[in-house]
Tab-separated table of C-alpha atoms in Angstrom:
chain	number	residue	atom	x	y	z
A	1	MET	CA	0.000	0.000	0.000
A	2	LYS	CA	2.826	2.338	0.876
A	3	THR	CA	4.478	1.604	-2.476
A	4	PHE	CA	1.231	2.449	-4.274
A	5	TYR	CA	0.833	5.706	-2.367
A	6	VAL	CA	4.413	6.839	-2.871
A	7	ASN	CA	4.293	6.273	-6.627
A	8	VAL	CA	0.777	7.405	-7.458
A	9	ARG	CA	1.097	10.731	-5.652
A	10	TYR	CA	3.352	12.032	-8.427
A	11	LEU	CA	0.669	11.651	-11.092
A	12	ILE	CA	-0.991	15.027	-10.546
A	13	VAL	CA	0.600	16.678	-13.594
A	14	PRO	CA	-0.064	13.792	-16.023
A	15	VAL	CA	-3.706	13.601	-14.913
A	16	MET	CA	-4.248	17.356	-15.056
A	17	THR	CA	-2.518	17.620	-18.442
A	18	VAL	CA	-4.839	14.959	-19.858
A	19	LEU	CA	-7.811	16.850	-18.390
A	20	THR	CA	-6.530	19.999	-20.087
A	21	ILE	CA	-6.344	18.138	-23.412
A	22	CYS	CA	-9.908	16.883	-22.910
A	23	GLY	CA	-10.971	20.478	-22.263
A	24	LEU	CA	-9.377	21.596	-25.523
A	25	PHE	CA	-11.199	18.851	-27.390
A	26	LEU	CA	-14.556	19.794	-25.864
A	27	GLY	CA	-14.028	23.496	-26.554
A	28	GLY	CA	-16.155	26.352	-25.314
A	29	ILE	CA	-15.816	27.032	-21.625
A	30	TYR	CA	-13.982	23.698	-21.218
A	31	ALA	CA	-11.063	25.073	-23.226
A	32	TRP	CA	-10.261	27.067	-20.085
A	33	THR	CA	-9.793	23.842	-18.052
A	34	GLY	CA	-6.031	24.303	-17.906
A	35	VAL	CA	-6.373	27.834	-16.566
A	36	PHE	CA	-8.945	26.688	-14.011
A	37	LEU	CA	-6.690	23.852	-12.873
A	38	PHE	CA	-3.768	26.246	-12.514
A	39	GLY	CA	-5.923	28.412	-10.231
A	40	LEU	CA	-7.066	25.362	-8.306
A	41	ASN	CA	-3.437	24.384	-7.781
A	42	ILE	CA	-2.690	27.767	-6.242
A	43	ILE	CA	-5.466	27.147	-3.716
A	44	LEU	CA	-4.342	23.570	-2.978
A	45	ASP	CA	-0.724	24.653	-2.645
A	46	THR	CA	-1.577	27.463	-0.272
A	47	ALA	CA	-3.898	25.219	1.748
A	48	THR	CA	-1.094	22.669	2.288
A	49	LYS	CA	1.675	25.168	2.940
A	50	ASN	CA	2.191	23.930	6.474
A	51	ILE	CA	2.329	20.228	5.619
A	52	HIS	CA	5.895	19.104	5.069
A	53	LEU	CA	6.690	15.435	4.485
A	54	ARG	CA	9.961	13.552	4.346
A	55	ALA	CA	11.032	11.085	1.646
A	56	ASP	CA	9.730	7.558	2.283
A	57	PHE	CA	12.136	4.699	2.905
A	58	ASP	CA	11.574	1.267	4.420
A	59	GLU	CA	13.364	0.013	7.532
A	60	ASN	CA	16.335	-1.057	5.383
A	61	GLY	CA	16.688	2.369	3.850
A	62	ASN	CA	15.250	1.352	0.476
A	63	SER	CA	12.965	3.756	-1.335
A	64	PHE	CA	9.361	2.861	-2.099
A	65	GLY	CA	9.700	4.533	-5.490
A	66	ILE	CA	9.469	2.187	-8.493
A	67	LYS	CA	12.012	3.380	-11.025
A	68	THR	CA	10.462	1.633	-14.030
A	69	PHE	CA	7.015	3.061	-13.283
A	70	GLN	CA	8.273	6.592	-12.750
A	71	TYR	CA	10.359	6.500	-15.905
A	72	ILE	CA	7.479	5.191	-18.012
A	73	VAL	CA	5.363	8.083	-16.722
A	74	MET	CA	8.102	10.612	-17.472
A	75	TYR	CA	8.665	9.240	-20.978
A	76	LEU	CA	4.907	9.192	-21.589
A	77	MET	CA	4.772	12.899	-20.852
A	78	LEU	CA	6.468	13.548	-24.200
A	79	PRO	CA	3.596	12.145	-26.321
A	80	ILE	CA	1.101	13.722	-23.926
A	81	PHE	CA	2.631	17.166	-24.479
A	82	ILE	CA	2.749	16.539	-28.231
A	83	VAL	CA	-0.960	15.706	-28.145
A	84	LEU	CA	-1.556	18.879	-26.129
A	85	GLN	CA	0.093	20.989	-28.829
A	86	CYS	CA	-1.647	19.112	-31.632
A	87	THR	CA	-5.002	19.678	-29.917
A	88	LEU	CA	-4.310	23.395	-29.786
A	89	GLY	CA	-3.352	23.175	-33.465
A	90	TRP	CA	-6.701	21.539	-34.164
A	91	ASN	CA	-8.426	24.420	-32.310
A	92	LEU	CA	-6.464	26.935	-34.392
A	93	TYR	CA	-7.427	25.129	-37.597
A	94	GLN	CA	-11.103	25.097	-36.584
A	95	PHE	CA	-10.938	28.775	-35.690
A	96	THR	CA	-9.371	29.867	-38.970
A	97	THR	CA	-11.440	27.645	-41.262
A	98	SER	CA	-14.871	27.615	-39.628
A	99	SER	CA	-16.873	29.130	-36.803
A	100	ALA	CA	-16.691	25.969	-34.695
A	101	VAL	CA	-14.237	27.582	-32.251
A	102	THR	CA	-14.943	31.017	-30.793
A	103	ILE	CA	-12.293	33.591	-29.939
A	104	GLU	CA	-13.029	33.125	-26.209
A	105	SER	CA	-12.556	29.395	-26.544
A	106	LEU	CA	-9.342	29.827	-28.536
A	107	ILE	CA	-7.866	32.204	-25.970
A	108	GLY	CA	-8.662	29.701	-23.231
A	109	ALA	CA	-7.048	26.927	-25.267
A	110	ILE	CA	-3.891	28.963	-25.900
A	111	LEU	CA	-3.505	29.973	-22.248
A	112	SER	CA	-4.226	26.421	-21.040
A	113	THR	CA	-1.638	24.987	-23.425
A	114	GLY	CA	0.990	27.548	-22.412
A	115	LEU	CA	0.474	26.911	-18.706
A	116	TRP	CA	0.637	23.125	-18.957
A	117	ALA	CA	3.469	23.077	-21.472
A	118	GLY	CA	5.308	25.215	-18.911
A	119	LEU	CA	4.449	23.022	-15.960
A	120	GLY	CA	5.467	19.997	-18.008
A	121	ILE	CA	8.958	21.392	-18.196
A	122	ILE	CA	9.562	19.785	-14.793
A	123	TYR	CA	9.845	16.475	-16.674
A	124	GLY	CA	12.329	18.037	-19.079
A	125	HIS	CA	14.349	19.077	-16.051
A	126	GLU	CA	14.186	15.705	-14.315
A	127	LEU	CA	15.143	13.759	-17.415
A	128	SER	CA	18.033	16.093	-18.173
A	129	HIS	CA	19.822	14.378	-15.304
A	130	ASN	CA	19.065	10.859	-16.416
A	131	LYS	CA	21.082	8.851	-18.871
A	132	LYS	CA	21.226	8.958	-22.614
A	133	GLU	CA	17.632	8.072	-23.499
A	134	GLY	CA	16.144	10.231	-20.783
A	135	PHE	CA	18.384	13.090	-21.841
A	136	SER	CA	17.033	12.839	-25.394
A	137	VAL	CA	13.442	12.791	-24.165
A	138	SER	CA	14.273	15.838	-22.049
A	139	ARG	CA	15.558	17.635	-25.138
A	140	ALA	CA	12.388	16.775	-27.025
A	141	VAL	CA	10.118	17.963	-24.178
A	142	MET	CA	12.031	21.235	-23.941
A	143	ALA	CA	11.984	21.649	-27.734
A	144	LEU	CA	8.189	21.758	-27.602
A	145	SER	CA	8.695	25.080	-25.819
A	146	GLY	CA	11.620	26.234	-27.979
A	147	ALA	CA	14.006	25.695	-25.073
A	148	SER	CA	16.033	22.629	-25.978
A	149	HIS	CA	19.226	24.491	-25.076
A	150	PHE	CA	18.097	24.262	-21.418
A	151	THR	CA	19.088	20.621	-21.095
A	152	TYR	CA	22.767	21.281	-21.757
A	153	ALA	CA	22.924	24.637	-19.981
A	154	HIS	CA	21.223	23.206	-16.894
A	155	VAL	CA	23.610	20.294	-16.498
A	156	TYR	CA	26.876	21.850	-17.696
A	157	GLN	CA	26.406	25.373	-16.361
A	158	HIS	CA	23.712	25.763	-13.728
A	159	HIS	CA	24.785	22.767	-11.643
A	160	LEU	CA	28.374	23.929	-11.771
A	161	GLU	CA	27.974	27.672	-11.358
A	162	LEU	CA	24.838	28.210	-9.292
A	163	GLY	CA	24.961	30.979	-6.760
A	164	HIS	CA	27.620	32.709	-8.849
A	165	GLN	CA	27.215	35.549	-11.305
A	166	ASN	CA	28.419	33.232	-14.085
A	167	ASP	CA	25.118	31.363	-13.784
A	168	PRO	CA	22.340	33.175	-15.662
A	169	ALA	CA	19.735	30.981	-13.940
A	170	THR	CA	20.665	32.392	-10.515
A	171	ALA	CA	18.917	35.705	-9.891
A	172	PRO	CA	20.757	38.295	-7.792
A	173	ARG	CA	18.833	40.238	-5.158
A	174	GLY	CA	16.707	43.024	-6.541
A	175	ARG	CA	16.116	41.460	-9.955
A	176	ASN	CA	12.481	40.792	-10.870
A	177	VAL	CA	11.187	37.626	-12.480
A	178	TYR	CA	10.309	39.337	-15.758
A	179	TRP	CA	13.822	40.624	-16.376
A	180	HIS	CA	15.235	37.353	-15.081
A	181	THR	CA	13.274	35.392	-17.670
A	182	TRP	CA	14.982	37.213	-20.538
A	183	LEU	CA	18.458	37.173	-19.006
A	184	SER	CA	18.283	33.546	-17.927
A	185	HIS	CA	16.754	32.226	-21.149
A	186	PHE	CA	19.177	33.924	-23.500
A	187	GLY	CA	22.092	33.521	-21.098
A	188	GLN	CA	21.598	29.765	-21.083
A	189	SER	CA	21.220	29.677	-24.851
A	190	LYS	CA	24.455	31.660	-25.198
A	191	PHE	CA	26.198	29.201	-22.883
A	192	SER	CA	24.952	26.254	-24.920
A	193	PHE	CA	26.159	27.991	-28.106
A	194	ASP	CA	29.640	28.512	-26.610
A	195	LEU	CA	29.723	24.975	-25.208
A	196	GLU	CA	29.108	23.486	-28.641
A	197	LYS	CA	31.564	25.861	-30.285
A	198	GLN	CA	34.329	24.819	-27.875
A	199	LYS	CA	33.500	21.121	-28.151
A	200	LEU	CA	33.496	21.160	-31.943
A	201	GLU	CA	36.730	23.148	-32.090
A	202	ARG	CA	38.431	20.661	-29.767
A	203	HIS	CA	37.316	17.834	-32.036
A	204	ASN	CA	38.289	19.723	-35.211
A	205	LYS	CA	34.718	19.860	-36.494
A	206	SER	CA	32.784	22.657	-38.144
A	207	PHE	CA	30.324	24.670	-36.058
A	208	PHE	CA	27.713	23.893	-38.697
A	209	SER	CA	27.667	20.206	-37.954
A	210	LEU	CA	25.054	17.619	-37.084
A	211	ASP	CA	27.040	17.217	-33.857
A	212	ASN	CA	26.103	20.782	-32.882
A	213	LYS	CA	23.482	20.219	-30.180
A	214	TRP	CA	22.659	23.932	-29.977
A	215	ILE	CA	21.575	24.031	-33.620
A	216	LEU	CA	19.899	20.619	-33.403
A	217	GLY	CA	17.942	21.759	-30.354
A	218	TYR	CA	16.315	24.564	-32.279
A	219	LEU	CA	15.708	22.270	-35.247
A	220	TYR	CA	13.791	19.975	-32.871
A	221	SER	CA	11.347	22.871	-32.414
A	222	LEU	CA	10.578	23.052	-36.144
A	223	PRO	CA	7.665	20.564	-35.978
A	224	SER	CA	5.934	22.793	-33.393
A	225	ILE	CA	6.496	25.888	-35.509
A	226	THR	CA	5.234	24.086	-38.613
A	227	LEU	CA	2.146	22.856	-36.771
A	228	PHE	CA	1.182	26.301	-35.532
A	229	VAL	CA	1.889	28.084	-38.832
A	230	TRP	CA	0.037	25.459	-40.861
A	231	SER	CA	-2.986	25.325	-38.583
A	232	GLY	CA	-3.366	29.000	-37.785
A	233	GLY	CA	-1.272	31.159	-40.089
A	234	ILE	CA	-0.587	34.529	-38.471
A	235	ILE	CA	-2.886	33.667	-35.565
A	236	GLY	CA	-0.968	30.426	-35.179
A	237	ILE	CA	2.300	32.349	-34.919
A	238	VAL	CA	0.774	34.601	-32.260
A	239	ALA	CA	-0.466	31.502	-30.414
A	240	LEU	CA	3.000	29.926	-30.598
A	241	VAL	CA	4.626	33.068	-29.208
A	242	VAL	CA	2.115	33.155	-26.333
A	243	VAL	CA	2.504	29.439	-25.536
A	244	TRP	CA	6.298	29.575	-25.613
A	245	SER	CA	6.376	32.814	-23.624
A	246	ILE	CA	4.190	31.374	-20.876
A	247	SER	CA	6.033	28.054	-20.711
A	248	ASN	CA	9.469	29.674	-20.653
A	249	PHE	CA	8.298	32.201	-18.105
A	250	LEU	CA	7.205	29.363	-15.810
A	251	LEU	CA	10.526	27.587	-16.335
A	252	GLU	CA	12.540	30.664	-15.479
A	253	ALA	CA	10.245	31.462	-12.555
A	254	LEU	CA	11.281	28.113	-11.080
A	255	ASN	CA	14.948	28.996	-11.559
A	256	PHE	CA	14.230	32.407	-10.059
A	257	MET	CA	12.555	30.995	-6.955
A	258	GLY	CA	15.120	28.222	-6.547
A	259	HIS	CA	18.198	30.389	-6.052
A	260	TYR	CA	17.136	34.026	-5.690
A	261	GLY	CA	19.732	36.097	-3.879
A	262	LEU	CA	21.902	33.198	-2.710
A	263	ILE	CA	25.654	33.452	-3.072
A	264	ARG	CA	28.432	30.925	-3.530
A	265	GLU	CA	32.140	31.481	-3.730
A	266	ALA	CA	33.470	30.531	-7.187
A	267	GLY	CA	35.070	27.103	-7.227
A	268	LYS	CA	33.762	26.075	-3.821
A	269	PRO	CA	31.513	23.010	-3.538
A	270	VAL	CA	27.780	23.431	-3.955
A	271	GLU	CA	26.187	22.925	-0.558
A	272	HIS	CA	22.645	22.680	0.715
A	273	ARG	CA	22.606	26.344	1.671
A	274	HIS	CA	22.971	27.442	-1.966
A	275	SER	CA	19.381	26.617	-2.932
A	276	TRP	CA	15.944	27.435	-1.595
A	277	ASP	CA	13.699	24.521	-0.693
A	278	ASN	CA	9.951	24.627	-1.349
A	279	ASP	CA	8.766	21.322	0.003
A	280	ASN	CA	5.212	21.538	1.254
A	281	LEU	CA	2.954	18.632	0.368
A	282	PHE	CA	1.338	19.892	-2.824
A	283	THR	CA	4.490	21.422	-4.298
A	284	SER	CA	6.447	18.233	-3.552
A	285	TRP	CA	3.928	15.963	-5.232
A	286	PHE	CA	2.996	18.234	-8.116
A	287	PHE	CA	6.534	19.251	-9.042
A	288	ILE	CA	7.936	15.731	-8.480
A	289	GLU	CA	10.142	16.964	-5.622
A	290	ILE	CA	11.906	19.611	-7.729
A	291	GLY	CA	11.392	21.885	-4.736
A	292	ARG	CA	13.960	19.905	-2.765
A	293	GLN	CA	16.620	21.950	-4.514
A	294	GLY	CA	19.100	21.760	-1.639
A	295	ASP	CA	19.379	17.984	-1.886
A	296	HIS	CA	19.053	17.929	-5.681
A	297	HIS	CA	22.011	20.223	-6.226
A	298	VAL	CA	24.274	18.250	-3.905
A	299	ARG	CA	23.160	14.815	-5.110
A	300	GLY	CA	22.382	15.616	-8.743
A	301	GLU	CA	22.063	12.016	-9.883
A	302	THR	CA	19.538	11.090	-7.185
A	303	TYR	CA	16.066	10.038	-8.317
A	304	PHE	CA	13.444	12.630	-7.449
A	305	TRP	CA	11.487	10.297	-5.176
A	306	GLU	CA	14.585	9.847	-2.990
A	307	LEU	CA	15.261	13.554	-2.487
A	308	ASP	CA	14.751	14.658	1.081
A	309	GLU	CA	14.751	17.581	3.476
A	310	VAL	CA	18.383	18.461	4.189
A	311	GLY	CA	18.248	21.703	6.128
A	312	ALA	CA	18.452	23.964	3.084
A	313	PRO	CA	17.022	27.477	3.429
A	314	ASN	CA	13.278	27.212	3.065
A	315	TYR	CA	10.684	29.763	1.965
A	316	GLU	CA	8.074	27.827	3.981
A	317	ILE	CA	5.487	28.115	1.206
A	318	GLY	CA	4.966	26.206	-2.025
A	319	TYR	CA	5.893	27.157	-5.561
A	320	PHE	CA	2.381	28.135	-6.634
A	321	THR	CA	1.957	30.494	-3.695
A	322	LEU	CA	5.429	31.956	-4.096
A	323	PHE	CA	4.885	32.283	-7.847
A	324	LEU	CA	1.980	34.622	-7.185
A	325	LEU	CA	4.306	36.802	-5.127
A	326	THR	CA	6.985	36.835	-7.827
A	327	LEU	CA	4.444	38.370	-10.213
A	328	ILE	CA	4.431	41.481	-8.008
A	329	PRO	CA	8.156	42.125	-7.417
A	330	PRO	CA	7.772	44.452	-4.375
A	331	PHE	CA	5.678	41.793	-2.610
A	332	PHE	CA	8.214	39.115	-3.496
A	333	ARG	CA	11.143	41.175	-2.216
A	334	LYS	CA	9.303	42.024	0.980
A	335	TYR	CA	8.427	38.375	1.628
A	336	THR	CA	11.898	37.041	0.887
A	337	GLN	CA	13.885	39.710	2.748
A	338	LYS	CA	13.583	38.091	6.165
A	339	TYR	CA	14.680	34.737	4.713
A	340	LEU	CA	17.658	36.375	3.028
A	341	ASP	CA	18.549	38.096	6.311
A	342	GLU	CA	18.356	34.730	8.033
A	343	TRP	CA	20.611	33.253	5.327
A	344	ASP	CA	23.115	36.089	5.564
A	345	ASN	CA	23.286	35.823	9.322
A	346	ASN	CA	23.202	32.096	9.927
A	347	GLN	CA	24.061	30.153	6.803
A	348	ALA	CA	26.396	32.210	4.620
A	349	SER	CA	30.119	31.674	4.991
A	350	VAL	CA	32.372	34.611	5.860
A	351	ALA	CA	33.540	34.763	2.249
A	352	GLU	CA	29.952	34.709	0.951
A	353	ARG	CA	29.018	37.580	3.259
A	354	GLN	CA	31.949	39.560	1.932
A	355	ILE	CA	30.883	38.867	-1.650
A	356	ALA	CA	27.408	40.128	-0.776
A	357	LYS	CA	28.842	43.284	0.725
A	358	ASP	CA	31.083	43.910	-2.300
A	359	TYR	CA	28.490	43.012	-4.920
A	360	TYR	CA	25.423	44.843	-3.754
A	361	GLU	CA	25.712	48.594	-3.999
A	362	ASP	CA	22.182	49.006	-2.701
A	363	THR	CA	22.421	48.142	0.995
A	364	LYS	CA	18.707	47.421	1.273
A	365	HIS	CA	19.545	43.955	-0.069
A	366	LEU	CA	21.818	43.162	2.872
A	367	SER	CA	21.115	42.235	6.456
A	368	ASN	CA	22.210	44.594	9.232
A	369	ASN	CA	24.797	42.122	10.468
A	370	ILE	CA	26.604	42.221	7.145
A	371	LEU	CA	26.542	46.001	7.088
A	372	VAL	CA	28.174	46.386	10.493
A	373	ALA	CA	30.674	43.579	9.962
B	1	MET	CA	13.375	-0.210	-24.473
B	2	PHE	CA	14.767	3.035	-23.076
B	3	GLY	CA	16.978	1.130	-20.681
B	4	LEU	CA	14.069	0.361	-18.400
B	5	PHE	CA	14.257	-3.383	-18.478
B	6	LYS	CA	17.933	-4.126	-18.210
B	7	LYS	CA	19.289	-7.215	-16.537
B	8	ASN	CA	19.713	-6.704	-12.830
B	9	LYS	CA	23.287	-7.721	-12.268
B	10	SER	CA	25.952	-6.358	-9.980
B	11	PHE	CA	29.533	-5.965	-11.150
B	12	THR	CA	32.826	-5.554	-9.363
B	13	ALA	CA	35.143	-2.591	-9.826
B	14	LYS	CA	38.770	-3.157	-8.867
B	15	LEU	CA	40.938	-0.158	-8.043
B	16	ALA	CA	44.189	-0.634	-9.928
B	17	ASP	CA	46.497	1.252	-7.610
B	18	TYR	CA	44.917	0.482	-4.257
B	19	ASP	CA	44.351	-3.275	-4.134
B	20	GLN	CA	40.718	-2.664	-3.272
B	21	GLU	CA	37.472	-3.573	-4.960
B	22	PHE	CA	33.814	-2.768	-4.532
B	23	ILE	CA	30.427	-3.830	-5.852
B	24	VAL	CA	28.387	-1.621	-8.181
B	25	GLU	CA	24.703	-2.456	-7.856
B	26	PRO	CA	22.397	-2.439	-10.896
B	27	GLY	CA	21.262	1.091	-11.670
B	28	ASP	CA	24.134	2.648	-9.731
B	29	SER	CA	26.923	4.620	-11.326
B	30	LEU	CA	30.555	3.751	-10.744
B	31	LEU	CA	30.791	6.749	-8.410
B	32	THR	CA	27.707	5.740	-6.440
B	33	GLY	CA	29.122	2.246	-5.979
B	34	ALA	CA	32.398	3.686	-4.714
B	35	LEU	CA	30.678	6.061	-2.321
B	36	LYS	CA	28.441	3.275	-0.995
B	37	ALA	CA	31.613	1.304	-0.301
B	38	GLY	CA	32.918	4.241	1.700
B	39	LEU	CA	35.730	5.114	-0.683
B	40	PRO	CA	36.931	8.736	-0.775
B	41	TRP	CA	36.398	9.089	-4.527
B	42	PRO	CA	36.796	12.718	-5.638
B	43	LYS	CA	33.451	14.258	-6.577
B	44	ARG	CA	31.748	17.581	-6.948
B	45	CYS	CA	28.739	18.154	-9.219
B	46	GLN	CA	27.727	14.482	-9.678
B	47	VAL	CA	25.938	15.308	-12.925
B	48	GLY	CA	28.889	14.929	-15.298
B	49	SER	CA	29.780	18.560	-15.772
B	50	CYS	CA	32.802	19.292	-13.571
B	51	GLY	CA	35.175	16.397	-14.274
B	52	THR	CA	36.224	15.965	-10.646
B	53	CYS	CA	35.326	12.245	-10.589
B	54	LYS	CA	37.403	11.521	-13.700
B	55	CYS	CA	38.984	8.065	-13.784
B	56	LYS	CA	40.596	5.735	-16.291
B	57	ILE	CA	38.939	2.456	-17.241
B	58	ILE	CA	41.810	0.008	-17.626
B	59	ASP	CA	39.871	-3.146	-18.308
B	60	GLY	CA	36.241	-4.192	-18.697
B	61	LYS	CA	33.119	-2.823	-20.370
B	62	THR	CA	31.354	0.335	-19.293
B	63	ARG	CA	28.640	2.567	-20.666
B	64	ALA	CA	28.880	6.362	-20.787
B	65	GLU	CA	25.482	7.641	-19.684
B	66	ILE	CA	26.117	11.107	-21.111
B	67	ASP	CA	28.375	12.578	-23.749
B	68	PHE	CA	31.803	12.909	-22.095
B	69	SER	CA	33.242	15.043	-24.900
B	70	TYR	CA	32.103	18.269	-23.195
B	71	VAL	CA	34.392	17.596	-20.256
B	72	LEU	CA	37.098	15.235	-21.473
B	73	SER	CA	39.564	15.999	-24.246
B	74	PRO	CA	39.822	13.802	-27.372
B	75	ASP	CA	43.086	12.378	-26.021
B	76	GLU	CA	41.500	11.506	-22.689
B	77	LEU	CA	38.578	9.846	-24.447
B	78	ASN	CA	40.946	7.784	-26.581
B	79	ASP	CA	42.900	6.786	-23.480
B	80	GLY	CA	39.793	5.375	-21.789
B	81	TYR	CA	39.046	8.128	-19.323
B	82	ALA	CA	35.488	8.360	-18.015
B	83	LEU	CA	33.381	10.355	-15.586
B	84	ALA	CA	32.557	7.963	-12.762
B	85	CYS	CA	29.292	9.700	-11.865
B	86	GLN	CA	27.931	9.010	-15.359
B	87	THR	CA	29.443	5.577	-15.970
B	88	SER	CA	27.549	2.330	-15.568
B	89	LEU	CA	29.167	-1.090	-15.677
B	90	LYS	CA	28.527	-3.792	-18.261
B	91	SER	CA	31.134	-6.156	-16.822
B	92	ASP	CA	33.628	-6.371	-13.971
B	93	ILE	CA	36.211	-3.647	-14.472
B	94	SER	CA	39.593	-2.445	-13.390
B	95	VAL	CA	39.795	1.323	-12.899
B	96	ALA	CA	42.478	3.845	-11.974
B	97	VAL	CA	41.639	6.896	-9.894
B	98	ASN	CA	43.395	9.142	-7.414
B	99	LEU	CA	41.384	8.782	-4.210
B	100	ILE	CA	41.271	11.710	-1.816
B	101	ASP	CA	43.992	11.393	0.840
């Protein structure tokens, strides 16, 4: 029974994505299913903000997670997300060729698709850490949102550089999520470009090669572009831009929340204190434990169902609730300031405090203890 | 299919310069096996990006779980170097590594 519970609890996203697809098929008010579910998740996440669970292991220390089951689910998310996009394409086709789909229904379908394509990126993230086949599936999932470069940048840059200004996915204090989305997205793409350039030069190959994963990544997005252009023309292009903007915004919002304002000395090991944990019940189950960032960044090859609470700094609320705050930057900064003060005072190393003092010209980003030190 | 239904078999990794060996369980990387055995294998990122866990496979069959060419040079690849955190075993192996003192 415990095994069943531990494995089934991570099916929220697959189930809700399928419901969103059903809503797109039904049309009308049901096309807004994905938006409604997103709102429902905010309520559920906020309602469970005080429930924090640990990872489940038996008396011998073995996890209840079934690897084969979890991997089948993660791999299945690729065709599910393809169906989601195709269903939106069908809506676009209906809208442009007949009156079967109204503008209200189409807007709901576009927003629903963008939100769930974005939430589905958690599978792209998880699989980016897992072996050759999983890595390829990750690339394909990310390509559906025009972000295939993420897979390489996440593994080869973010996990190595987090907490440092060399990592575009780490947001310094004072930055808002909107600006961070641009900087992080294009910063990671630039890194992936440079990574391929260096690799191909070392192997005496041309940049314009089938071994160039940066170019290939964008080519993987061509089927999505073709689908939207074919099914909706100009409106299809607008829909694609909206879907990709929403999904990439959600991806970068996760990066933003995961490391905002934290500092690490270059070259020093990544430790639990260099990531924010968001590990209340709903966030843990919905986001397949991606909120246990502290453990994930120290044990990068660990399966998500084995990640645990490790004493990392913790925002004490879930991702959905915190996401709402990030949308209004002054609210986000006000909420996070006391946690950053706590980090500065009790978790940062002496060197990290000095970096904070040197880096931030605006002293409102620093705790009083750092200022008087 | 997708590596989900592989044979469940443990293999032994022998450390060439230390006269020690350890078991690598199915599904575990070479690094994970070493750490489970309590060996002070050098490590940092554990996702195959930093190169700290680099080792040289002297004998036996292994599988690179990610593309090592981003971290290892062509010469190192030709000489059998691997990243232990992203290496799985397909047979018993002999491996050279500088353990942490």
